[in-house]
Amino acid sequence: MEGTIEAPPQAARVKAAAPTEAAFEALYRTSRDDVFAYLAGLLRDRSAAEEITAQAFERAWRKRASFDAGRGNRRAWLFGIARNAALDELRRRSRQAEMVAEPNDEFAADPASAADGIELRLALKTAIGGLEPRQRELIALKFFAGLGNGEIAEVLGVSESNVGTRIHRTITKLRRSCNEA
Amino acid sequence: MRRSTNSPESTLDPIAQRELEAIEATLSGADVSPDLVDIAEFSEAIREIRPCLDDEARRRLDGKAATWATRSASSNPGARLRAWVDAATTYRLAAAAGVATTLLVAVVVGISALGDDETPRPTAEGVVATAVPTGEESASSADATASKESTASEKPAAAAYTADQRASAVFEPDIAAARFRDARNPSAHGAAIPLGPITLPNELLSKARGGVRHQLAPTLEGATGLVDINGARPVVRTFNARTSGNQLGAGRRKLDRDTSLTVSTERNRVRPVADQAVDVVHAHDGQVLSQQYSFDKKLGSSAYFEIEVPATQLDGLVDELSGLGSVESQNETGLDITKEFNTQRAQLADTRAERKVLLERLAEAVDATEIEHLNSLLADARTRIANQRQDFQRVAGRANVSTVSLSIVGHGEGAQGDKKDDGTWGLDDAIDVAGDALRIIGGVLIVAAAILGALGLVGLVIWFAVTSITRQRREQALDQADTHP
């Protein structure tokens, strides 16, 4: 996932700093796109996802010293921070309630896709957009961000078996929606 | 945050489990069983619609990341502090707050402890003062009070206070003299209030240390027990009615007065001062009942006297003895024995009158049997007169003779008797100081720990509440996400 990622301009300085900062830079490089994908799937808004991705990494940067390897892996810790940032954004939206329509809905029907004949993808986007937020979040964590079930369990604060059950239930629902479409 | 390590196998049916395994295999690039190809393709399709960052968005994010690094590398102290606070965990903040609170509490308690150590503190339960009425109008009630309250048990109580408080109670002759004058002139304070024995609890003693001079005087002057607060160094002092029998009207008032006095002098002058004290006693027609002189290498020397002196000479004697050195403590008790005196005197007079009548009847008697009977009655009357005379003389003696307990101690041996007199500072002193310091530090730490524990508990509760509310609101925001697209 990191092949095309450009290093930050201050990367050299960050690398020369403490190991924690170097490790954080590595985490940034390997997780940036995954975090964005997760947040875009959750928020259904690319521009907001980009903004929240930046916020999430900044929060993580500030709290990088608080990471405890004994309490979980680094990616789960990062996605937990990203999730909180996203939920704060959702809270802010609910307070302001200013968005009547979502201009950049990630899962809105894409005529271009339809023109390409990729019916399954179109149906999938529509089906995902119709999922409940928690199910959509699960899809985003599993298929967009590429987290394992254990990592998802850490992020959501549930058991790993519960994650598996939820994923299967959500996939079943998605398949049914796509078949009906 | 990991809640469970249960595997999916424990809750999923075999078909679902196989499908999940197929999803995992697809996402990891592995082959799947032919009967699960459809779900593998479905999973692949989901992954292919994954939102991706375009190059422009990626550059923007990298630029923001560079900003964090630049901010981190800043040498600005404000920025460093902000970065530290940002990076601070709850534990680190709690530890910092705890250290700050501990230091604050330690300073406050330490200052308080040092302040308390400089204040002499009486160790007895309270001050016992026997109230003696000082006005004529209160004579009848005073008699009743004296007859009920002036028992032998009260004098030991006052004496016990004297012994316990001698080391800490400090007597100031000039202020005392003013008090004595007030006591001798009851009109200066209006009619005196007859009161029984008064116990001054430590709460009042604490109030008396509040820094207001004579704060408790209005309460205690009426009872002739005085508490003076002398500026920064509170002086707790107690003594009973400073009213001599002759000045209150020797014909009416009879007082049994005892005085104890502690005088300090230079270490090497205890013996000469003791000799001077004996001369002073003789000059006031008194006598030394007992005397004791002791010398201890560590505690120093001291002398102790039990003195009897005519009641009329008591004030002069005490004044002169006080002039022999520095008065460390003085305690006086006065017990009203007027009723007892009058009763004994009346009984003696009655019996004498009875004897006189018997003698008159005997002079006129002619019958032998009557003479014998009268002689028998006279013998009985004489016996009673002898006994009553002894009782009366004993009471009169108590009224006419006062006792004085005089202690003479070497300079600085009172409250600081364990310190060396030669001014040198040795190992024992160092151990004492170290012990005191450890005691204070221990006390400070205990108090600080108690306060810190309470604050920590409150902080923990608040932290849990805030965290729970925040988490709950976030989850609610997720549930309502579709209602606010």
PDB file of N, CA, C and O in Angstrom, chain A residues 139-173:
ATOM      1  N   ILE A 139     -17.764  -3.120   7.281  1.00  0.00           N
ATOM      2  CA  ILE A 139     -17.261  -3.356   5.923  1.00  0.00           C
ATOM      3  C   ILE A 139     -16.030  -2.491   5.646  1.00  0.00           C
ATOM      4  O   ILE A 139     -15.034  -2.941   5.058  1.00  0.00           O
ATOM      5  N   ALA A 140     -16.097  -1.245   6.110  1.00  0.00           N
ATOM      6  CA  ALA A 140     -14.978  -0.333   5.870  1.00  0.00           C
ATOM      7  C   ALA A 140     -13.710  -0.810   6.567  1.00  0.00           C
ATOM      8  O   ALA A 140     -12.608  -0.748   6.005  1.00  0.00           O
ATOM      9  N   LEU A 141     -13.887  -1.293   7.778  1.00  0.00           N
ATOM     10  CA  LEU A 141     -12.705  -1.759   8.518  1.00  0.00           C
ATOM     11  C   LEU A 141     -12.145  -3.047   7.902  1.00  0.00           C
ATOM     12  O   LEU A 141     -10.930  -3.220   7.806  1.00  0.00           O
ATOM     13  N   LYS A 142     -13.049  -3.926   7.488  1.00  0.00           N
ATOM     14  CA  LYS A 142     -12.589  -5.230   7.025  1.00  0.00           C
ATOM     15  C   LYS A 142     -12.064  -5.184   5.593  1.00  0.00           C
ATOM     16  O   LYS A 142     -10.967  -5.669   5.300  1.00  0.00           O
ATOM     17  N   PHE A 143     -12.858  -4.581   4.698  1.00  0.00           N
ATOM     18  CA  PHE A 143     -12.518  -4.683   3.279  1.00  0.00           C
ATOM     19  C   PHE A 143     -11.793  -3.443   2.745  1.00  0.00           C
ATOM     20  O   PHE A 143     -11.041  -3.545   1.789  1.00  0.00           O
ATOM     21  N   PHE A 144     -12.050  -2.274   3.350  1.00  0.00           N
ATOM     22  CA  PHE A 144     -11.386  -1.065   2.856  1.00  0.00           C
ATOM     23  C   PHE A 144     -10.047  -0.839   3.564  1.00  0.00           C
ATOM     24  O   PHE A 144      -9.049  -0.524   2.939  1.00  0.00           O
ATOM     25  N   ALA A 145     -10.084  -0.995   4.888  1.00  0.00           N
ATOM     26  CA  ALA A 145      -8.849  -0.747   5.653  1.00  0.00           C
ATOM     27  C   ALA A 145      -7.991  -1.991   5.772  1.00  0.00           C
ATOM     28  O   ALA A 145      -6.800  -1.893   6.064  1.00  0.00           O
ATOM     29  N   GLY A 146      -8.600  -3.160   5.564  1.00  0.00           N
ATOM     30  CA  GLY A 146      -7.815  -4.383   5.601  1.00  0.00           C
ATOM     31  C   GLY A 146      -7.419  -4.849   6.982  1.00  0.00           C
ATOM     32  O   GLY A 146      -6.410  -5.533   7.155  1.00  0.00           O
ATOM     33  N   LEU A 147      -8.211  -4.502   7.974  1.00  0.00           N
ATOM     34  CA  LEU A 147      -7.885  -4.949   9.331  1.00  0.00           C
ATOM     35  C   LEU A 147      -8.331  -6.394   9.539  1.00  0.00           C
ATOM     36  O   LEU A 147      -9.343  -6.849   8.972  1.00  0.00           O
ATOM     37  N   GLY A 148      -7.588  -7.098  10.341  1.00  0.00           N
ATOM     38  CA  GLY A 148      -7.985  -8.441  10.739  1.00  0.00           C
ATOM     39  C   GLY A 148      -9.103  -8.372  11.772  1.00  0.00           C
ATOM     40  O   GLY A 148      -9.368  -7.322  12.371  1.00  0.00           O
ATOM     41  N   ASN A 149      -9.708  -9.540  11.977  1.00  0.00           N
ATOM     42  CA  ASN A 149     -10.815  -9.560  12.937  1.00  0.00           C
ATOM     43  C   ASN A 149     -10.366  -9.148  14.344  1.00  0.00           C
ATOM     44  O   ASN A 149     -11.100  -8.495  15.078  1.00  0.00           O
ATOM     45  N   GLY A 150      -9.160  -9.556  14.717  1.00  0.00           N
ATOM     46  CA  GLY A 150      -8.652  -9.175  16.044  1.00  0.00           C
ATOM     47  C   GLY A 150      -8.475  -7.683  16.165  1.00  0.00           C
ATOM     48  O   GLY A 150      -8.808  -7.079  17.204  1.00  0.00           O
ATOM     49  N   GLU A 151      -7.955  -7.070  15.116  1.00  0.00           N
ATOM     50  CA  GLU A 151      -7.766  -5.614  15.144  1.00  0.00           C
ATOM     51  C   GLU A 151      -9.111  -4.891  15.178  1.00  0.00           C
ATOM     52  O   GLU A 151      -9.282  -3.906  15.909  1.00  0.00           O
ATOM     53  N   ILE A 152     -10.057  -5.409  14.397  1.00  0.00           N
ATOM     54  CA  ILE A 152     -11.388  -4.790  14.413  1.00  0.00           C
ATOM     55  C   ILE A 152     -12.006  -4.906  15.810  1.00  0.00           C
ATOM     56  O   ILE A 152     -12.631  -3.961  16.311  1.00  0.00           O
ATOM     57  N   ALA A 153     -11.802  -6.059  16.425  1.00  0.00           N
ATOM     58  CA  ALA A 153     -12.329  -6.236  17.782  1.00  0.00           C
ATOM     59  C   ALA A 153     -11.743  -5.197  18.736  1.00  0.00           C
ATOM     60  O   ALA A 153     -12.442  -4.646  19.595  1.00  0.00           O
ATOM     61  N   GLU A 154     -10.460  -4.918  18.589  1.00  0.00           N
ATOM     62  CA  GLU A 154      -9.831  -3.893  19.437  1.00  0.00           C
ATOM     63  C   GLU A 154     -10.406  -2.516  19.172  1.00  0.00           C
ATOM     64  O   GLU A 154     -10.681  -1.748  20.099  1.00  0.00           O
ATOM     65  N   VAL A 155     -10.601  -2.215  17.918  1.00  0.00           N
ATOM     66  CA  VAL A 155     -11.107  -0.884  17.566  1.00  0.00           C
ATOM     67  C   VAL A 155     -12.525  -0.690  18.081  1.00  0.00           C
ATOM     68  O   VAL A 155     -12.856   0.356  18.650  1.00  0.00           O
ATOM     69  N   LEU A 156     -13.351  -1.711  17.906  1.00  0.00           N
ATOM     70  CA  LEU A 156     -14.758  -1.561  18.282  1.00  0.00           C
ATOM     71  C   LEU A 156     -15.026  -1.902  19.741  1.00  0.00           C
ATOM     72  O   LEU A 156     -16.104  -1.625  20.254  1.00  0.00           O
ATOM     73  N   GLY A 157     -14.073  -2.545  20.373  1.00  0.00           N
ATOM     74  CA  GLY A 157     -14.274  -2.901  21.780  1.00  0.00           C
ATOM     75  C   GLY A 157     -15.226  -4.075  21.950  1.00  0.00           C
ATOM     76  O   GLY A 157     -15.972  -4.123  22.931  1.00  0.00           O
ATOM     77  N   VAL A 158     -15.178  -4.981  21.006  1.00  0.00           N
ATOM     78  CA  VAL A 158     -16.014  -6.187  21.129  1.00  0.00           C
ATOM     79  C   VAL A 158     -15.105  -7.396  20.994  1.00  0.00           C
ATOM     80  O   VAL A 158     -13.903  -7.271  20.741  1.00  0.00           O
ATOM     81  N   SER A 159     -15.709  -8.579  21.112  1.00  0.00           N
ATOM     82  CA  SER A 159     -14.881  -9.774  21.017  1.00  0.00           C
ATOM     83  C   SER A 159     -14.628 -10.120  19.549  1.00  0.00           C
ATOM     84  O   SER A 159     -15.382  -9.717  18.656  1.00  0.00           O
ATOM     85  N   GLU A 160     -13.580 -10.884  19.321  1.00  0.00           N
ATOM     86  CA  GLU A 160     -13.206 -11.266  17.965  1.00  0.00           C
ATOM     87  C   GLU A 160     -14.275 -12.165  17.336  1.00  0.00           C
ATOM     88  O   GLU A 160     -14.587 -12.037  16.143  1.00  0.00           O
ATOM     89  N   SER A 161     -14.840 -13.033  18.126  1.00  0.00           N
ATOM     90  CA  SER A 161     -15.898 -13.908  17.590  1.00  0.00           C
ATOM     91  C   SER A 161     -17.112 -13.083  17.215  1.00  0.00           C
ATOM     92  O   SER A 161     -17.795 -13.382  16.221  1.00  0.00           O
ATOM     93  N   ASN A 162     -17.365 -12.066  17.997  1.00  0.00           N
ATOM     94  CA  ASN A 162     -18.496 -11.197  17.673  1.00  0.00           C
ATOM     95  C   ASN A 162     -18.261 -10.461  16.366  1.00  0.00           C
ATOM     96  O   ASN A 162     -19.188 -10.270  15.560  1.00  0.00           O
ATOM     97  N   VAL A 163     -17.019 -10.097  16.123  1.00  0.00           N
ATOM     98  CA  VAL A 163     -16.674  -9.446  14.857  1.00  0.00           C
ATOM     99  C   VAL A 163     -16.943 -10.381  13.696  1.00  0.00           C
ATOM    100  O   VAL A 163     -17.532 -10.002  12.670  1.00  0.00           O
ATOM    101  N   GLY A 164     -16.516 -11.657  13.834  1.00  0.00           N
ATOM    102  CA  GLY A 164     -16.747 -12.624  12.768  1.00  0.00           C
ATOM    103  C   GLY A 164     -18.229 -12.803  12.485  1.00  0.00           C
ATOM    104  O   GLY A 164     -18.664 -12.840  11.317  1.00  0.00           O
ATOM    105  N   THR A 165     -18.993 -12.923  13.538  1.00  0.00           N
ATOM    106  CA  THR A 165     -20.435 -13.090  13.367  1.00  0.00           C
ATOM    107  C   THR A 165     -21.042 -11.892  12.649  1.00  0.00           C
ATOM    108  O   THR A 165     -21.861 -12.032  11.726  1.00  0.00           O
ATOM    109  N   ARG A 166     -20.638 -10.699  13.059  1.00  0.00           N
ATOM    110  CA  ARG A 166     -21.183  -9.490  12.446  1.00  0.00           C
ATOM    111  C   ARG A 166     -20.801  -9.396  10.968  1.00  0.00           C
ATOM    112  O   ARG A 166     -21.616  -9.021  10.119  1.00  0.00           O
ATOM    113  N   ILE A 167     -19.548  -9.737  10.689  1.00  0.00           N
ATOM    114  CA  ILE A 167     -19.094  -9.655   9.291  1.00  0.00           C
ATOM    115  C   ILE A 167     -19.905 -10.615   8.420  1.00  0.00           C
ATOM    116  O   ILE A 167     -20.367 -10.250   7.330  1.00  0.00           O
ATOM    117  N   HIS A 168     -20.071 -11.816   8.900  1.00  0.00           N
ATOM    118  CA  HIS A 168     -20.820 -12.787   8.111  1.00  0.00           C
ATOM    119  C   HIS A 168     -22.252 -12.319   7.893  1.00  0.00           C
ATOM    120  O   HIS A 168     -22.807 -12.430   6.806  1.00  0.00           O
ATOM    121  N   ARG A 169     -22.847 -11.786   8.955  1.00  0.00           N
ATOM    122  CA  ARG A 169     -24.226 -11.306   8.844  1.00  0.00           C
ATOM    123  C   ARG A 169     -24.314 -10.153   7.838  1.00  0.00           C
ATOM    124  O   ARG A 169     -25.240 -10.083   7.027  1.00  0.00           O
ATOM    125  N   THR A 170     -23.317  -9.279   7.872  1.00  0.00           N
ATOM    126  CA  THR A 170     -23.331  -8.125   6.967  1.00  0.00           C
ATOM    127  C   THR A 170     -23.109  -8.559   5.525  1.00  0.00           C
ATOM    128  O   THR A 170     -23.770  -8.058   4.593  1.00  0.00           O
ATOM    129  N   ILE A 171     -22.197  -9.478   5.322  1.00  0.00           N
ATOM    130  CA  ILE A 171     -21.944  -9.971   3.970  1.00  0.00           C
ATOM    131  C   ILE A 171     -23.190 -10.655   3.412  1.00  0.00           C
ATOM    132  O   ILE A 171     -23.568 -10.468   2.237  1.00  0.00           O
ATOM    133  N   THR A 172     -23.835 -11.433   4.256  1.00  0.00           N
ATOM    134  CA  THR A 172     -25.066 -12.094   3.837  1.00  0.00           C
ATOM    135  C   THR A 172     -26.108 -11.067   3.410  1.00  0.00           C
ATOM    136  O   THR A 172     -26.795 -11.221   2.389  1.00  0.00           O
ATOM    137  N   LYS A 173     -26.218 -10.024   4.191  1.00  0.00           N
ATOM    138  CA  LYS A 173     -27.180  -8.980   3.872  1.00  0.00           C
ATOM    139  C   LYS A 173     -26.826  -8.287   2.560  1.00  0.00           C
ATOM    140  O   LYS A 173     -27.702  -8.006   1.720  1.00  0.00           O
TER     141      LYS A 173
END
